[in-house]
């Protein structure tokens, strides 16, 4: 967690491996397998299909004619175990592969990350270990002859070297002391370290180690009637400044001294067992959830991908939480932070405070608004909002700007000023509702009041709908988070998806005002009264109700001339989640207003809208395979 | 020099760019070109062919259906200037390309690197600048309409960002603050910084900068009747520990503080002009050499490749010189160091002392020798020798071992114990002869005496030929530096190429003994007397003379049963160079013995051997195109 590091395998024939700071799996070959006979046997190595075929013979680059004709591209003597002989059990924190005598378990336990300001060094080492562990069991208990097993990584770049892990019985390899892995046999038997270009050759060769080799790992023999368990630690250690503009180091460098320290800690018996125990607890938790197998798979996959994309930085001595957006590696994309809020508040609420504060300090801005979408020149005061992200690929963007947003556009890459304003408000409201942190709320009351003023500046005073694009768009228009869909979800102005999000934001602002007022702070005053008087939430709700068709369906965009007026979108109901979520955590005395909102006709209207779309006889919001379409007019959809 | 950094272009259609710590050119697209019209023109960009075609449209990864079908692989609106319209002038330190109104000059001046122990900070900054400069002239003086020019790099990894160079009128880009480039117009006009996925689009787009873009550079308009000159600095800055085991930093980090510091220094008017002046001096020097155009090309290319492969490290406060072996990136391969000795002693003799000392301290070993090549068990005391290299790919190998050498082999990757012993002796002899540094010689006299003892242990006491393989080979045999050729040059034992190298080494040992003795140091004593008495050089010379065939040709391997006995090899004469070289620098009183050696019948014999091979009517040492074959029995050859 927080290391922006992954160990990936599982997609057959495409490799994987150790990846740091990349928006995709690594592209190494992973060789995990057994061969009949002892180390010197010529039998093929039967491996899990975690490698690409047709590897180059790098030795031939040196040998020239000694290599013989055609030997520049010989394949190693490795055979992929057929898919139908492989069984996978992909649990929340254990990924287990079984094939014949091979059983591989990869452990990726997770838990709350303790607040670094109050956590002990030991707690931080447990939480921030930049690595995962694995166990490779070779069960030859019913076999009649010796088997030789291996775990090795064929790197796509040179620079691997054997490292002395210092742990008795263990050995390891490192790529420039940045990425590495180490292993030891539970049986405390000697482990053969191998490093050559060709994994199969390395097991047989009298020189198992050639420092020029790019494929490195471990081999061990398993006599008939016995089994062996190899424990493996796989980790990274990126030292020094890793981000630009806002210069940060990995927080784990405060509690680990080196890659060797990381690998030894992971491999030490007590930690290894504890790591595995936590993983198994998590496995059981998800299994007990009652979710379908498909849902469990998605959650297990999402959890790993999420943590593999996180960075906990140390910026000038303070923690700085970053989630990188998948393949794009945009940092703390705010319209995704709001999706992650439920997870983070469950596991480590301090992370949300960290995000809120960093958006205020570094990535807030004050704009003007356009009075007419088609005229970039007529402007009026706008208000505070927040940038789409904080930069990309470890480059923090300039203060108040994102890596994503551009002027002059009406589609993808335009500004999301209104939506990000909502997202920050909703993030704050969720944080305060869940944690009851009114200290933070009082410290940031001026920001929250500025958010209310900014909401107001963008809205139509009658309908409450978002009506004014930010002047940052120039002659372009604002978009929503659904940036790769058509106008039904791409356009922000008069969008009913965004209208419900604004409605929830107003309710959140009201809730936060109440929380401080109820606590006896008499200065809520003017701003809170104005919220009550204007009641934008009510305006939006009433306008949406008045806009619903006789068929019970709300148009996507409330502009009859806009093609989005014909679109039927499901995300209209998305923002209902926030008031429901807050209700769960508020003290009874603070629930009244929210409970009233839950009974508002808007909710019934949105409920009917959703049922109409899902049960539409024309199946306009379904794909042929019954997959759900977010918008009836777009063939693009998101999970 | 010493930065292990290159900026490469020139091979059409394959890209190039900024490469740090790699054994090959970088794989970026370089866009240097012009289009008709101003920035907004839709005309294609006519570029030098320094880019690959068929770039992916990365924007489509975000846009999905907004990108439209088939747009995942649109090519940018760029046209490669045809080869026949391009003129190249590849001088020693200026690489100049002309095509139409474009003239690009890349400056890579070089000179001696001052000894860091006595150099000033300014001298070090001049010598160790981790970067090159370039000038892009767009001559529209005869044009009738505006042209728009660009210099941009399409990176193959994300993470580029605009950096503020701080220099007035300049702007720059950096990849993670490690690689970068900056530019300014000599005319001090504003320069447009561009960063998008698509270079052609970036010039036209109202948003020239998108932080997600991977292609970044500069654009400027050139009005009709005018010309513009863009000065460019291209550099790197790798901070912190960059090598393992022996932990080193780049020495340039002691005199530059950051990538911006590097780029600003390179681009500053006074330094830029000085840099260019030195480059032009070097250009004139090579042109005046009288060498053929082909020879000048090879020297110009070799010089650039050499310096691009060098690393001057700071190891615990002391300089540590490393030359990486081309694509293999082996560090300080000793059998190449001896080839570089003439260059280094001309430019910076301290580098050779650094190498000699580091080989003694870290990469010397003492072996036993095999009494019988076919019996690994019968051994006798051997002596000191040196490892083939010091590691590879920034990983220093363990003390006294190389990344290359393996046991149990009789071909490529076996040990080169005898040859590396000769190489260290010859390196020392060249250093002492050229510099007259008898202080170093006296400090290392015990090493040199140990080398003599080690030479003796490996030789046949009658013939003087190398006869005993190192026990490090186990049942294998030693090889020579010509490791990818057949037995004629691959086998060390009884090899006449190596015999002449041993002959030169003995003469070098004798010369060094004399130098100290002549200086009045009476302790040369026993070792020097023994050298004189045994006179191994004379034994080898006489044995070689007695082994020459009636045709005047010396067999490659003096073992009649060995296939190498039939081979005819040219490198037999290689080691004649060393005594000839020493003669040039020795004081007259030290020349007598060497002059006697130069008149020895061995020299006449080798002269005839060489003429017989080059003039062989059967053309056994020539390829069909008249290229020279090192060995008559191998189709592999080295420049």
mmCIF file of C-alpha atoms in Angstrom, chain B residues 254-419:
data_model
loop_
_atom_site.group_PDB
_atom_site.id
_atom_site.type_symbol
_atom_site.label_atom_id
_atom_site.label_comp_id
_atom_site.label_asym_id
_atom_site.label_seq_id
_atom_site.Cartn_x
_atom_site.Cartn_y
_atom_site.Cartn_z
ATOM 1 C CA UNK B 254 29.735 17.684 -7.633
ATOM 2 C CA UNK B 255 29.833 20.613 -10.041
ATOM 3 C CA UNK B 256 26.204 20.825 -11.246
ATOM 4 C CA UNK B 257 23.244 21.075 -8.907
ATOM 5 C CA UNK B 258 20.389 19.951 -11.147
ATOM 6 C CA UNK B 259 19.245 19.329 -14.700
ATOM 7 C CA UNK B 260 18.258 22.993 -14.946
ATOM 8 C CA UNK B 261 21.754 24.002 -13.904
ATOM 9 C CA UNK B 262 23.177 21.759 -16.632
ATOM 10 C CA UNK B 263 20.879 23.133 -19.344
ATOM 11 C CA UNK B 264 21.346 26.752 -18.342
ATOM 12 C CA UNK B 265 25.117 26.383 -18.295
ATOM 13 C CA UNK B 266 25.095 24.758 -21.739
ATOM 14 C CA UNK B 267 22.793 27.405 -23.180
ATOM 15 C CA UNK B 268 24.432 30.479 -21.671
ATOM 16 C CA UNK B 269 25.840 32.583 -24.530
ATOM 17 C CA UNK B 270 29.479 32.513 -23.459
ATOM 18 C CA UNK B 271 29.547 28.803 -22.775
ATOM 19 C CA UNK B 272 27.577 27.926 -25.899
ATOM 20 C CA UNK B 273 30.016 29.824 -28.105
ATOM 21 C CA UNK B 274 33.038 28.317 -26.360
ATOM 22 C CA UNK B 275 31.544 24.819 -26.695
ATOM 23 C CA UNK B 276 31.024 25.395 -30.412
ATOM 24 C CA UNK B 277 34.504 26.851 -30.831
ATOM 25 C CA UNK B 278 36.136 23.786 -29.316
ATOM 26 C CA UNK B 279 34.003 21.563 -31.553
ATOM 27 C CA UNK B 280 35.135 23.457 -34.646
ATOM 28 C CA UNK B 281 38.795 23.247 -33.606
ATOM 29 C CA UNK B 282 38.418 19.491 -33.332
ATOM 30 C CA UNK B 283 36.697 19.352 -36.711
ATOM 31 C CA UNK B 284 39.631 21.151 -38.323
ATOM 32 C CA UNK B 285 42.136 18.908 -36.582
ATOM 33 C CA UNK B 286 40.670 15.744 -38.060
ATOM 34 C CA UNK B 287 40.208 17.263 -41.503
ATOM 35 C CA UNK B 288 43.894 18.255 -41.445
ATOM 36 C CA UNK B 289 44.930 14.702 -40.544
ATOM 37 C CA UNK B 290 45.161 13.530 -44.136
ATOM 38 C CA UNK B 291 43.093 10.451 -43.325
ATOM 39 C CA UNK B 292 40.578 9.233 -45.892
ATOM 40 C CA UNK B 293 36.947 10.270 -45.625
ATOM 41 C CA UNK B 294 36.052 6.741 -44.468
ATOM 42 C CA UNK B 295 38.737 6.770 -41.799
ATOM 43 C CA UNK B 296 37.623 10.196 -40.612
ATOM 44 C CA UNK B 297 34.043 8.952 -40.383
ATOM 45 C CA UNK B 298 35.088 5.960 -38.296
ATOM 46 C CA UNK B 299 37.167 8.127 -35.967
ATOM 47 C CA UNK B 300 34.392 10.698 -35.610
ATOM 48 C CA UNK B 301 31.879 7.968 -34.885
ATOM 49 C CA UNK B 302 34.170 6.100 -32.517
ATOM 50 C CA UNK B 303 34.943 9.256 -30.562
ATOM 51 C CA UNK B 304 31.282 10.025 -29.957
ATOM 52 C CA UNK B 305 30.395 6.425 -29.119
ATOM 53 C CA UNK B 306 33.354 6.185 -26.774
ATOM 54 C CA UNK B 307 32.544 9.258 -24.728
ATOM 55 C CA UNK B 308 28.858 8.345 -24.675
ATOM 56 C CA UNK B 309 29.910 5.113 -22.966
ATOM 57 C CA UNK B 310 32.106 6.692 -20.288
ATOM 58 C CA UNK B 311 31.270 7.277 -16.636
ATOM 59 C CA UNK B 312 33.292 9.388 -14.286
ATOM 60 C CA UNK B 313 32.042 8.380 -10.872
ATOM 61 C CA UNK B 314 32.591 9.798 -7.439
ATOM 62 C CA UNK B 315 33.160 6.801 -5.172
ATOM 63 C CA UNK B 316 33.408 7.859 -1.567
ATOM 64 C CA UNK B 317 34.899 11.159 -2.624
ATOM 65 C CA UNK B 318 37.414 9.822 -5.133
ATOM 66 C CA UNK B 319 37.116 9.734 -8.910
ATOM 67 C CA UNK B 320 36.485 6.318 -10.480
ATOM 68 C CA UNK B 321 36.725 6.086 -14.262
ATOM 69 C CA UNK B 322 34.511 3.620 -16.100
ATOM 70 C CA UNK B 323 34.209 2.864 -19.792
ATOM 71 C CA UNK B 324 31.156 0.757 -20.596
ATOM 72 C CA UNK B 325 31.602 -1.787 -23.351
ATOM 73 C CA UNK B 326 29.141 -0.746 -26.060
ATOM 74 C CA UNK B 327 25.945 -2.746 -26.176
ATOM 75 C CA UNK B 328 27.139 -5.111 -23.429
ATOM 76 C CA UNK B 329 27.771 -2.365 -20.871
ATOM 77 C CA UNK B 330 30.542 -4.324 -19.207
ATOM 78 C CA UNK B 331 32.527 -1.900 -17.075
ATOM 79 C CA UNK B 332 36.211 -1.298 -17.820
ATOM 80 C CA UNK B 333 36.719 -4.436 -19.881
ATOM 81 C CA UNK B 334 40.489 -4.676 -19.436
ATOM 82 C CA UNK B 335 41.188 -6.081 -22.901
ATOM 83 C CA UNK B 336 39.556 -2.898 -24.266
ATOM 84 C CA UNK B 337 41.232 -0.567 -21.785
ATOM 85 C CA UNK B 338 44.533 -1.566 -23.363
ATOM 86 C CA UNK B 339 43.165 -0.500 -26.768
ATOM 87 C CA UNK B 340 42.055 2.855 -25.323
ATOM 88 C CA UNK B 341 45.390 3.509 -23.617
ATOM 89 C CA UNK B 342 46.846 5.590 -26.450
ATOM 90 C CA UNK B 343 43.798 7.851 -26.547
ATOM 91 C CA UNK B 344 43.585 8.281 -22.808
ATOM 92 C CA UNK B 345 47.302 8.931 -22.362
ATOM 93 C CA UNK B 346 47.067 11.628 -25.002
ATOM 94 C CA UNK B 347 44.052 13.309 -23.395
ATOM 95 C CA UNK B 348 44.094 12.532 -19.680
ATOM 96 C CA UNK B 349 46.829 10.247 -18.353
ATOM 97 C CA UNK B 350 45.390 10.323 -14.827
ATOM 98 C CA UNK B 351 42.552 8.119 -16.108
ATOM 99 C CA UNK B 352 45.022 5.288 -16.784
ATOM 100 C CA UNK B 353 46.492 5.552 -13.303
ATOM 101 C CA UNK B 354 42.934 5.445 -11.972
ATOM 102 C CA UNK B 355 42.244 2.264 -13.944
ATOM 103 C CA UNK B 356 45.514 0.612 -12.890
ATOM 104 C CA UNK B 357 44.856 1.384 -9.240
ATOM 105 C CA UNK B 358 41.226 0.266 -9.314
ATOM 106 C CA UNK B 359 42.169 -3.007 -10.976
ATOM 107 C CA UNK B 360 44.736 -3.595 -8.241
ATOM 108 C CA UNK B 361 42.427 -2.625 -5.380
ATOM 109 C CA UNK B 362 39.239 -4.273 -6.510
ATOM 110 C CA UNK B 363 39.707 -6.566 -9.490
ATOM 111 C CA UNK B 364 42.981 -8.447 -9.025
ATOM 112 C CA UNK B 365 43.154 -12.058 -7.916
ATOM 113 C CA UNK B 366 45.740 -14.773 -7.345
ATOM 114 C CA UNK B 367 45.088 -18.156 -8.918
ATOM 115 C CA UNK B 368 46.726 -21.516 -9.251
ATOM 116 C CA UNK B 369 47.641 -22.884 -12.657
ATOM 117 C CA UNK B 370 46.774 -26.214 -14.256
ATOM 118 C CA UNK B 371 49.820 -28.352 -15.028
ATOM 119 C CA UNK B 372 47.883 -30.260 -17.692
ATOM 120 C CA UNK B 373 45.068 -28.600 -19.675
ATOM 121 C CA UNK B 374 43.059 -31.828 -19.607
ATOM 122 C CA UNK B 375 43.354 -32.391 -15.864
ATOM 123 C CA UNK B 376 41.727 -29.871 -13.558
ATOM 124 C CA UNK B 377 43.167 -31.523 -10.459
ATOM 125 C CA UNK B 378 46.931 -31.182 -10.976
ATOM 126 C CA UNK B 379 47.733 -27.647 -9.998
ATOM 127 C CA UNK B 380 50.685 -25.492 -9.085
ATOM 128 C CA UNK B 381 51.056 -21.968 -7.716
ATOM 129 C CA UNK B 382 49.955 -19.356 -10.245
ATOM 130 C CA UNK B 383 50.040 -15.671 -9.515
ATOM 131 C CA UNK B 384 48.320 -12.357 -9.772
ATOM 132 C CA UNK B 385 46.002 -11.465 -12.630
ATOM 133 C CA UNK B 386 43.029 -9.242 -13.255
ATOM 134 C CA UNK B 387 39.388 -9.854 -13.993
ATOM 135 C CA UNK B 388 38.023 -9.358 -17.505
ATOM 136 C CA UNK B 389 35.856 -6.456 -16.362
ATOM 137 C CA UNK B 390 34.535 -4.753 -13.238
ATOM 138 C CA UNK B 391 30.880 -5.694 -13.664
ATOM 139 C CA UNK B 392 28.110 -4.722 -16.030
ATOM 140 C CA UNK B 393 25.175 -2.329 -16.305
ATOM 141 C CA UNK B 394 26.191 -0.259 -13.274
ATOM 142 C CA UNK B 395 26.520 -3.344 -11.089
ATOM 143 C CA UNK B 396 30.111 -3.679 -9.932
ATOM 144 C CA UNK B 397 30.910 -7.368 -9.660
ATOM 145 C CA UNK B 398 32.319 -8.981 -6.539
ATOM 146 C CA UNK B 399 35.970 -8.333 -5.674
ATOM 147 C CA UNK B 400 38.352 -10.078 -8.065
ATOM 148 C CA UNK B 401 35.593 -11.334 -10.370
ATOM 149 C CA UNK B 402 34.123 -10.157 -13.631
ATOM 150 C CA UNK B 403 30.612 -10.218 -15.019
ATOM 151 C CA UNK B 404 31.872 -12.096 -18.059
ATOM 152 C CA UNK B 405 34.069 -15.027 -17.064
ATOM 153 C CA UNK B 406 32.707 -18.501 -16.300
ATOM 154 C CA UNK B 407 34.341 -21.787 -15.391
ATOM 155 C CA UNK B 408 34.116 -25.087 -17.319
ATOM 156 C CA UNK B 409 34.337 -23.478 -20.769
ATOM 157 C CA UNK B 410 36.728 -23.628 -23.711
ATOM 158 C CA UNK B 411 35.169 -20.813 -25.724
ATOM 159 C CA UNK B 412 33.322 -17.544 -25.237
ATOM 160 C CA UNK B 413 32.863 -16.519 -21.565
ATOM 161 C CA UNK B 414 35.865 -18.497 -20.342
ATOM 162 C CA UNK B 415 38.667 -16.804 -18.368
ATOM 163 C CA UNK B 416 41.303 -14.528 -19.910
ATOM 164 C CA UNK B 417 43.778 -14.758 -17.044
ATOM 165 C CA UNK B 418 46.979 -14.648 -19.136
ATOM 166 C CA UNK B 419 45.735 -12.009 -21.507
#
